[in-house]
Coordinates of C-alpha atoms and ligand atoms in Angstrom, one line a residue:
M1 CA 60.8 -40.4 -68.3
H2 CA 64.2 -38.2 -67.2
N3 CA 67.0 -39.9 -65.3
R4 CA 67.0 -36.6 -62.7
K5 CA 63.9 -37.3 -62.0
V6 CA 62.6 -39.1 -58.8
V7 CA 59.5 -38.0 -58.2
K8 CA 56.2 -40.0 -59.5
V9 CA 55.2 -36.4 -61.3
L10 CA 56.5 -35.1 -64.4
T11 CA 59.0 -32.1 -64.0
L12 CA 60.2 -29.7 -66.2
D13 CA 62.1 -32.5 -68.5
D14 CA 59.6 -33.8 -69.9
F15 CA 58.0 -31.2 -71.5
D16 CA 59.4 -29.4 -75.0
L17 CA 59.0 -26.0 -73.9
N18 CA 60.5 -23.7 -77.0
G19 CA 57.6 -20.9 -77.6
K20 CA 55.2 -22.2 -74.6
T21 CA 53.3 -19.9 -72.7
V22 CA 53.1 -21.0 -69.2
F23 CA 52.1 -20.3 -66.1
V24 CA 54.6 -20.9 -62.9
R25 CA 53.2 -20.9 -59.5
M26 CA 56.4 -19.6 -57.7
D27 CA 56.4 -19.2 -53.9
M28 CA 58.1 -15.3 -53.2
N29 CA 56.4 -15.0 -49.9
C30 CA 58.9 -12.7 -48.2
P31 CA 59.6 -11.7 -44.7
I32 CA 59.2 -7.9 -44.6
D33 CA 59.7 -4.8 -42.4
P34 CA 57.2 -3.8 -41.0
E35 CA 58.2 -0.5 -40.8
T36 CA 59.4 0.1 -44.0
G37 CA 57.3 -2.9 -46.1
E38 CA 61.4 -3.5 -47.6
I39 CA 61.9 -7.1 -48.4
L40 CA 64.0 -8.4 -46.0
G41 CA 65.6 -11.7 -47.3
T42 CA 65.0 -12.5 -51.0
K43 CA 66.3 -16.5 -50.6
R44 CA 62.5 -17.7 -51.7
I45 CA 63.2 -15.1 -55.0
E46 CA 66.3 -16.1 -55.3
E47 CA 65.6 -19.7 -55.6
T48 CA 63.1 -19.2 -58.9
I49 CA 65.9 -19.0 -61.0
E50 CA 67.0 -22.4 -61.6
T51 CA 63.5 -22.7 -62.9
L52 CA 62.9 -19.8 -64.5
E53 CA 66.0 -20.9 -66.3
S54 CA 65.3 -24.0 -67.6
L55 CA 62.2 -21.6 -69.1
K56 CA 64.1 -19.4 -70.9
D57 CA 62.6 -20.1 -74.5
A58 CA 59.3 -20.0 -73.3
K59 CA 56.5 -16.9 -72.7
V60 CA 56.8 -16.3 -68.7
V61 CA 54.4 -15.8 -66.0
I62 CA 55.0 -16.0 -62.1
A63 CA 52.7 -16.2 -59.7
S64 CA 52.6 -15.9 -56.2
H65 CA 51.2 -14.4 -52.9
Q66 CA 52.6 -12.4 -50.6
G67 CA 51.4 -12.2 -46.6
R68 CA 47.6 -12.2 -46.0
V69 CA 45.2 -9.9 -46.7
G70 CA 45.3 -7.6 -43.5
N71 CA 48.7 -9.4 -42.1
N72 CA 51.9 -6.2 -42.5
E73 CA 53.4 -9.2 -44.6
Y74 CA 50.3 -7.8 -47.5
T75 CA 52.1 -5.9 -50.3
G76 CA 52.1 -5.9 -54.0
M77 CA 54.6 -7.5 -55.7
D78 CA 56.2 -4.8 -57.1
K79 CA 59.9 -5.4 -55.2
H80 CA 59.8 -8.5 -55.5
A81 CA 59.7 -7.8 -59.4
K82 CA 62.6 -5.1 -59.4
V83 CA 64.6 -8.2 -56.4
L84 CA 64.3 -10.6 -59.6
E85 CA 65.2 -8.2 -61.6
K86 CA 68.1 -7.8 -60.3
L87 CA 69.1 -10.9 -59.3
M88 CA 68.9 -12.0 -63.0
C89 CA 70.1 -9.2 -64.8
R90 CA 67.1 -8.9 -67.3
K91 CA 64.1 -7.2 -67.5
I92 CA 61.2 -8.6 -65.6
K93 CA 57.5 -7.4 -66.8
Y94 CA 55.3 -6.3 -64.4
V95 CA 51.8 -6.2 -63.7
E96 CA 49.4 -4.4 -61.3
D97 CA 46.4 -6.9 -61.7
T98 CA 45.4 -10.5 -61.3
I99 CA 43.1 -11.4 -63.4
G100 CA 41.4 -9.0 -64.7
E101 CA 41.7 -7.2 -68.3
A102 CA 45.6 -5.6 -67.8
A103 CA 47.3 -8.9 -66.2
Q104 CA 45.4 -11.1 -69.7
N105 CA 47.0 -8.4 -72.1
A106 CA 49.8 -9.0 -70.5
I107 CA 50.3 -12.1 -70.4
K108 CA 49.1 -12.4 -74.2
N109 CA 51.5 -9.7 -75.1
L110 CA 54.9 -11.1 -73.8
E111 CA 57.3 -12.3 -76.7
E112 CA 59.2 -15.9 -76.3
G113 CA 62.1 -15.3 -73.3
E114 CA 60.0 -13.2 -71.6
I115 CA 58.7 -13.0 -68.0
L116 CA 56.1 -11.3 -66.5
L117 CA 54.7 -11.0 -62.6
L118 CA 51.7 -11.3 -61.8
D119 CA 50.1 -9.2 -58.7
N120 CA 49.7 -10.9 -54.9
L121 CA 47.5 -14.0 -56.2
R122 CA 45.5 -12.5 -52.8
L123 CA 44.0 -9.4 -54.2
C124 CA 41.9 -12.4 -55.9
A125 CA 39.3 -13.0 -53.1
E126 CA 39.0 -16.7 -54.6
E127 CA 43.0 -17.5 -53.6
N128 CA 42.2 -16.7 -49.4
Y129 CA 40.4 -20.0 -50.0
E130 CA 41.0 -23.9 -49.6
F131 CA 39.1 -25.3 -52.8
T132 CA 38.6 -29.3 -53.5
P133 CA 40.8 -29.7 -56.9
E134 CA 37.5 -29.9 -58.8
N135 CA 36.1 -26.7 -57.7
A136 CA 39.0 -25.2 -57.4
A137 CA 39.2 -25.4 -61.8
K138 CA 35.7 -23.7 -61.5
T139 CA 37.3 -20.9 -59.7
I140 CA 37.2 -17.4 -62.0
M141 CA 40.7 -17.4 -61.3
V142 CA 41.0 -20.6 -62.9
S143 CA 38.6 -20.5 -66.0
R144 CA 39.3 -17.2 -66.7
L145 CA 43.9 -17.3 -67.4
S146 CA 43.4 -21.3 -68.0
K147 CA 42.1 -20.7 -71.9
L148 CA 45.5 -18.2 -72.5
F149 CA 48.5 -21.0 -71.1
D150 CA 49.7 -24.3 -72.2
L151 CA 51.2 -25.4 -69.2
C152 CA 51.8 -25.4 -65.5
V153 CA 54.2 -25.3 -63.6
L154 CA 53.9 -25.9 -59.7
D155 CA 56.6 -24.3 -57.8
S156 CA 55.7 -23.5 -54.3
F157 CA 56.3 -25.8 -52.2
P158 CA 56.0 -23.4 -49.0
S159 CA 52.5 -22.8 -50.0
A160 CA 52.0 -27.0 -50.9
H161 CA 49.6 -27.7 -48.1
R162 CA 47.5 -25.1 -49.3
S163 CA 44.2 -26.0 -51.9
H164 CA 44.3 -22.7 -53.7
P165 CA 43.4 -22.3 -56.9
S166 CA 46.4 -21.5 -57.6
I167 CA 47.9 -24.4 -56.4
V168 CA 45.3 -27.3 -57.3
G169 CA 42.6 -25.3 -60.1
F170 CA 45.3 -24.7 -62.7
A171 CA 46.5 -29.0 -63.2
Q172 CA 43.3 -29.9 -63.3
V173 CA 42.4 -28.4 -67.1
L174 CA 46.2 -27.8 -67.9
P175 CA 49.3 -30.6 -68.3
A176 CA 51.7 -30.0 -65.3
C177 CA 54.7 -30.6 -63.7
A178 CA 56.8 -30.0 -60.9
G179 CA 59.4 -27.0 -61.3
R180 CA 63.2 -27.2 -59.9
I181 CA 62.7 -26.3 -56.6
V182 CA 59.5 -29.0 -55.6
E183 CA 61.7 -31.7 -57.8
R184 CA 64.5 -30.5 -55.6
E185 CA 63.1 -30.5 -52.0
V186 CA 61.0 -33.9 -52.7
R187 CA 64.2 -35.7 -53.8
N188 CA 66.3 -33.9 -50.6
L189 CA 63.7 -34.5 -48.3
D190 CA 63.0 -38.9 -49.6
E191 CA 66.7 -39.4 -49.0
I192 CA 66.6 -37.7 -45.8
M193 CA 63.8 -39.4 -44.5
T194 CA 65.1 -43.0 -45.5
V195 CA 68.2 -42.6 -42.9
A196 CA 66.6 -40.5 -40.2
K197 CA 67.6 -41.8 -36.9
A198 CA 65.4 -41.4 -33.3
P199 CA 65.6 -39.0 -31.1
H200 CA 63.4 -37.0 -33.3
V201 CA 63.8 -33.3 -31.9
I202 CA 61.3 -30.6 -33.0
I203 CA 62.0 -26.8 -32.7
L204 CA 58.6 -25.1 -33.4
G205 CA 58.7 -21.3 -33.5
G206 CA 56.6 -18.6 -35.7
S207 CA 53.5 -17.1 -35.5
K208 CA 51.4 -19.8 -37.4
V209 CA 49.9 -21.2 -34.6
S210 CA 47.0 -23.1 -36.2
D211 CA 49.2 -24.7 -39.1
R212 CA 51.5 -25.8 -35.9
L213 CA 49.1 -27.2 -33.7
E214 CA 47.6 -29.7 -37.0
A215 CA 51.1 -31.1 -37.2
I216 CA 52.3 -32.1 -33.4
K217 CA 49.9 -34.7 -32.9
L218 CA 50.8 -36.1 -36.9
L219 CA 54.3 -36.0 -36.3
I220 CA 54.3 -37.4 -32.3
Q221 CA 51.6 -40.1 -34.1
N222 CA 54.5 -40.8 -36.7
G223 CA 56.7 -41.6 -34.4
R224 CA 58.8 -38.3 -35.7
A225 CA 58.8 -35.8 -32.5
D226 CA 60.1 -37.4 -29.4
H227 CA 61.0 -34.2 -28.2
V228 CA 58.9 -30.9 -29.4
L229 CA 60.5 -27.4 -28.1
L230 CA 58.5 -24.7 -28.4
T231 CA 59.6 -21.1 -28.6
G232 CA 58.1 -18.3 -30.6
L233 CA 53.7 -17.7 -30.2
I234 CA 53.3 -20.9 -30.4
G235 CA 55.5 -21.5 -26.8
N236 CA 53.7 -18.7 -25.4
V237 CA 50.4 -20.2 -26.6
F238 CA 51.7 -23.4 -24.8
M239 CA 52.4 -21.7 -21.0
R240 CA 48.8 -20.4 -21.4
A241 CA 47.5 -23.9 -21.4
Q242 CA 50.0 -25.1 -18.9
A243 CA 48.8 -22.3 -17.1
R244 CA 52.3 -20.7 -16.4
I245 CA 51.4 -18.0 -18.8
K246 CA 48.2 -16.3 -16.3
S247 CA 46.9 -13.1 -18.8
P248 CA 45.9 -13.9 -22.2
L249 CA 47.5 -13.5 -25.4
R250 CA 45.4 -11.7 -27.0
I251 CA 45.5 -13.5 -30.4
K252 CA 42.9 -14.3 -33.0
R253 CA 41.5 -17.9 -31.7
E254 CA 43.6 -18.0 -28.7
N255 CA 41.2 -20.0 -26.5
D256 CA 40.6 -22.4 -29.2
M257 CA 44.5 -22.7 -29.7
V258 CA 45.4 -23.1 -26.2
S259 CA 42.6 -25.8 -25.5
K260 CA 44.2 -27.9 -28.5
A261 CA 47.8 -27.1 -26.7
H262 CA 45.8 -28.1 -23.5
S263 CA 44.9 -31.8 -24.9
L264 CA 48.0 -32.6 -26.4
I265 CA 50.0 -31.2 -23.8
G266 CA 47.8 -34.1 -22.1
D267 CA 48.0 -37.2 -24.3
Y268 CA 51.9 -36.7 -24.7
P269 CA 52.6 -35.2 -21.4
D270 CA 56.8 -36.6 -21.8
V271 CA 57.2 -35.0 -24.9
F272 CA 56.6 -30.9 -24.6
A273 CA 59.7 -28.5 -24.1
T274 CA 58.4 -24.4 -23.0
P275 CA 60.4 -22.1 -22.2
V276 CA 61.5 -21.9 -18.2
D277 CA 62.5 -17.3 -19.3
I278 CA 61.7 -15.7 -22.0
A279 CA 62.5 -11.9 -22.4
I280 CA 60.6 -8.9 -23.2
D281 CA 60.7 -5.6 -24.9
K282 CA 60.5 -2.9 -21.6
D283 CA 60.8 0.6 -23.9
G284 CA 62.7 -0.5 -26.9
K285 CA 65.2 -2.6 -24.6
R286 CA 65.8 -6.3 -23.8
V287 CA 64.6 -7.8 -19.8
E288 CA 64.8 -11.1 -19.4
M289 CA 62.2 -12.4 -16.4
D290 CA 61.4 -16.6 -15.2
V291 CA 59.0 -17.1 -17.1
R292 CA 56.8 -16.9 -13.5
E293 CA 57.5 -13.2 -13.8
I294 CA 55.1 -11.9 -16.6
S295 CA 53.2 -9.8 -15.9
K296 CA 50.0 -8.5 -18.1
G297 CA 51.0 -6.9 -21.3
D298 CA 53.8 -8.0 -21.4
K299 CA 55.5 -8.8 -24.6
I300 CA 57.4 -11.5 -25.0
L301 CA 59.7 -11.3 -27.6
D302 CA 62.1 -13.7 -27.5
L303 CA 63.8 -17.1 -25.4
G304 CA 66.2 -16.4 -22.5
P305 CA 69.8 -17.8 -21.6
K306 CA 68.1 -20.7 -19.2
T307 CA 66.1 -22.0 -21.9
I308 CA 68.4 -21.9 -24.2
E309 CA 70.7 -23.8 -22.7
Y310 CA 68.1 -26.3 -21.5
Y311 CA 66.5 -26.6 -25.3
S312 CA 70.6 -27.1 -26.4
K313 CA 70.8 -29.3 -24.2
L314 CA 68.1 -32.1 -25.8
I315 CA 69.9 -30.8 -29.1
S316 CA 73.1 -31.8 -28.3
G317 CA 71.4 -35.7 -27.5
A318 CA 69.5 -35.6 -31.3
G319 CA 69.4 -38.4 -33.9
T320 CA 67.2 -35.7 -36.2
V321 CA 66.8 -32.6 -35.7
F322 CA 64.3 -30.5 -37.6
I323 CA 63.7 -26.7 -37.0
S324 CA 60.9 -23.9 -38.3
G325 CA 60.4 -20.9 -37.3
P326 CA 62.6 -18.3 -35.5
A327 CA 62.3 -18.4 -31.5
G328 CA 61.8 -14.6 -31.4
F329 CA 61.6 -11.2 -33.3
F330 CA 64.6 -11.9 -34.7
E331 CA 64.1 -8.5 -37.5
K332 CA 65.0 -6.8 -33.9
E333 CA 68.8 -6.6 -33.3
N334 CA 68.2 -6.9 -29.1
F335 CA 65.8 -10.4 -30.4
K336 CA 67.4 -12.0 -32.3
Y337 CA 69.5 -14.0 -29.6
G338 CA 67.6 -17.0 -29.0
T339 CA 67.1 -17.9 -33.2
K340 CA 70.6 -17.3 -33.3
E341 CA 71.4 -19.8 -30.5
M342 CA 69.0 -22.0 -31.4
L343 CA 70.0 -22.7 -35.2
N344 CA 73.7 -22.5 -33.6
A345 CA 73.2 -25.6 -31.4
V346 CA 71.4 -27.5 -34.3
A347 CA 74.5 -26.3 -36.6
N348 CA 76.6 -27.6 -34.0
S349 CA 74.3 -31.0 -33.4
M350 CA 76.1 -34.3 -34.8
A351 CA 72.4 -35.3 -36.2
T352 CA 71.0 -35.1 -39.0
T353 CA 69.6 -31.3 -39.0
I354 CA 66.9 -29.8 -41.3
V355 CA 66.4 -26.3 -41.2
S356 CA 62.8 -24.6 -42.3
G357 CA 61.0 -21.6 -43.4
G358 CA 61.8 -18.7 -45.0
H359 CA 62.3 -16.4 -41.7
L360 CA 64.4 -19.1 -40.5
T361 CA 66.2 -20.0 -43.6
T362 CA 67.2 -16.0 -44.0
A363 CA 68.6 -15.7 -40.2
L364 CA 70.8 -18.9 -41.3
K365 CA 72.3 -17.2 -44.1
Q366 CA 72.9 -13.8 -41.8
E367 CA 74.9 -16.4 -39.4
G368 CA 76.8 -18.0 -42.2
L369 CA 75.4 -21.1 -40.5
A370 CA 73.8 -23.0 -43.4
D371 CA 77.0 -25.0 -44.6
K372 CA 76.5 -27.0 -41.4
I373 CA 73.3 -28.4 -42.1
N374 CA 71.9 -30.9 -44.1
H375 CA 68.6 -29.7 -45.6
I376 CA 67.4 -25.9 -45.8
S377 CA 64.4 -25.5 -46.8
T378 CA 62.3 -22.3 -47.2
A379 CA 59.7 -23.4 -46.6
G380 CA 57.5 -23.9 -43.1
G381 CA 54.5 -25.1 -42.6
A382 CA 54.3 -27.3 -46.1
L383 CA 57.6 -29.2 -44.7
V384 CA 56.6 -29.5 -40.9
L385 CA 52.9 -31.7 -42.3
Y386 CA 54.8 -33.1 -45.7
L387 CA 57.6 -35.3 -42.2
T388 CA 53.9 -36.4 -41.0
G389 CA 54.0 -37.9 -43.7
E390 CA 50.2 -36.6 -45.2
K391 CA 49.9 -35.6 -49.1
L392 CA 50.7 -32.1 -50.0
P393 CA 47.9 -31.2 -51.6
M394 CA 49.7 -29.6 -54.5
M395 CA 51.6 -33.1 -54.9
K396 CA 48.6 -34.8 -55.3
A397 CA 47.4 -32.7 -57.9
L398 CA 51.0 -33.0 -59.7
E399 CA 50.5 -36.8 -58.9
D400 CA 47.1 -37.0 -60.7
A401 CA 48.0 -34.2 -63.6
A402 CA 51.1 -37.0 -64.5
I403 CA 49.1 -39.7 -64.2
K404 CA 46.5 -37.8 -66.5
Y405 CA 49.3 -36.5 -69.2
R406 CA 50.6 -40.9 -69.1
T407 CA 47.4 -41.9 -70.1
K408 CA 47.0 -39.7 -72.6
E409 CA 50.5 -40.4 -74.1
Ligands
3PG501 C1 54.5 -19.7 -45.8 O1 55.3 -19.0 -45.9 O2 54.6 -20.7 -45.1 C2 54.2 -19.8 -47.3 O3 53.9 -18.8 -48.1 C3 52.9 -19.7 -46.9 O4 52.1 -18.8 -46.6 P1 50.6 -18.7 -45.9 O5 50.7 -19.6 -44.7 O6 50.1 -17.5 -45.6 O7 49.3 -19.7 -46.6

């Protein structure tokens, strides 16, 4: 075992990588401008470089998803290839295919030292479903592609909570190890969690509400959330559950989510803080109002100043602060305020601080606050789940692969 490693999984240092054909599951899922389709923050692409440099003598195939089928961040990976090419100042091959003949030929034709990026994995239907590791290994994706590889490197920490074929399937049939991102995240997080002090303040925002709802209960039960400050879409769901927003939010599975929020408030009445004022978009302008003044059809896009003050006080008294997901529609100038102020409050607190998620780390960089944070992770939902103490499917796949590998040795 190499001394660089503190995780119970194999790392790139455990393998002779020379001339090997390596499947690398990365997470290049970036914020995308809904109007132009351009990549807004390249942080997750930048992070892949350390692993790619460790693989400089191998034939490397990068696989990633981008967005979810049907949302406006669902795009091909051609732009990602260009960004990586610029960042690494070298040619990155790209194939507009995932598991078909074109992708397979491109993999077979790779030379040592070359890097190939496959198209958005979610173009392949199987990658949009969760599987047991055994069934993931039987998917067409894994059975077709695994034959072409010597090693599987799992480095997509932001999607470590998904049991998709690319995340849990390849590790069943190929030797598998963690990439540098996973190694670093686990090492830093384990260190931070051993010194984390109460009160634990969790600030949740962004648009992935159902993932967050599942994790909140575990966070509270495991003593990781003394105060949960809600922003973004999840804030709206809780305000609806409190009947402070009267009209439907018109989001998918709204009734189910509102009823889950309702029972969480019932079970833990003193834990949740919801906005007292918000900002809406009125004909392209920011209009601030008390939550009680929200009317049907108002588009809530940010927090208001009273909420910022209220939340900032709770943050300043915290021992540990974890913030995940933007507080508003920060891509639009008029609605950056909440996200910016929340990040300022976190950066200036005396607490141990963790900032999480692709969108928020982009905003943090834009605000120049990165140096004031203890741990910055581009993972969002995966990190929330990690903090609950639950085993993430990717980590389980890596641990199982390590046991298998060591038994063989
Ligand atoms: C993320 O951005 O949280 C990861 O890339 C996972 O994306 P998903 O929630 O669409 O699976």
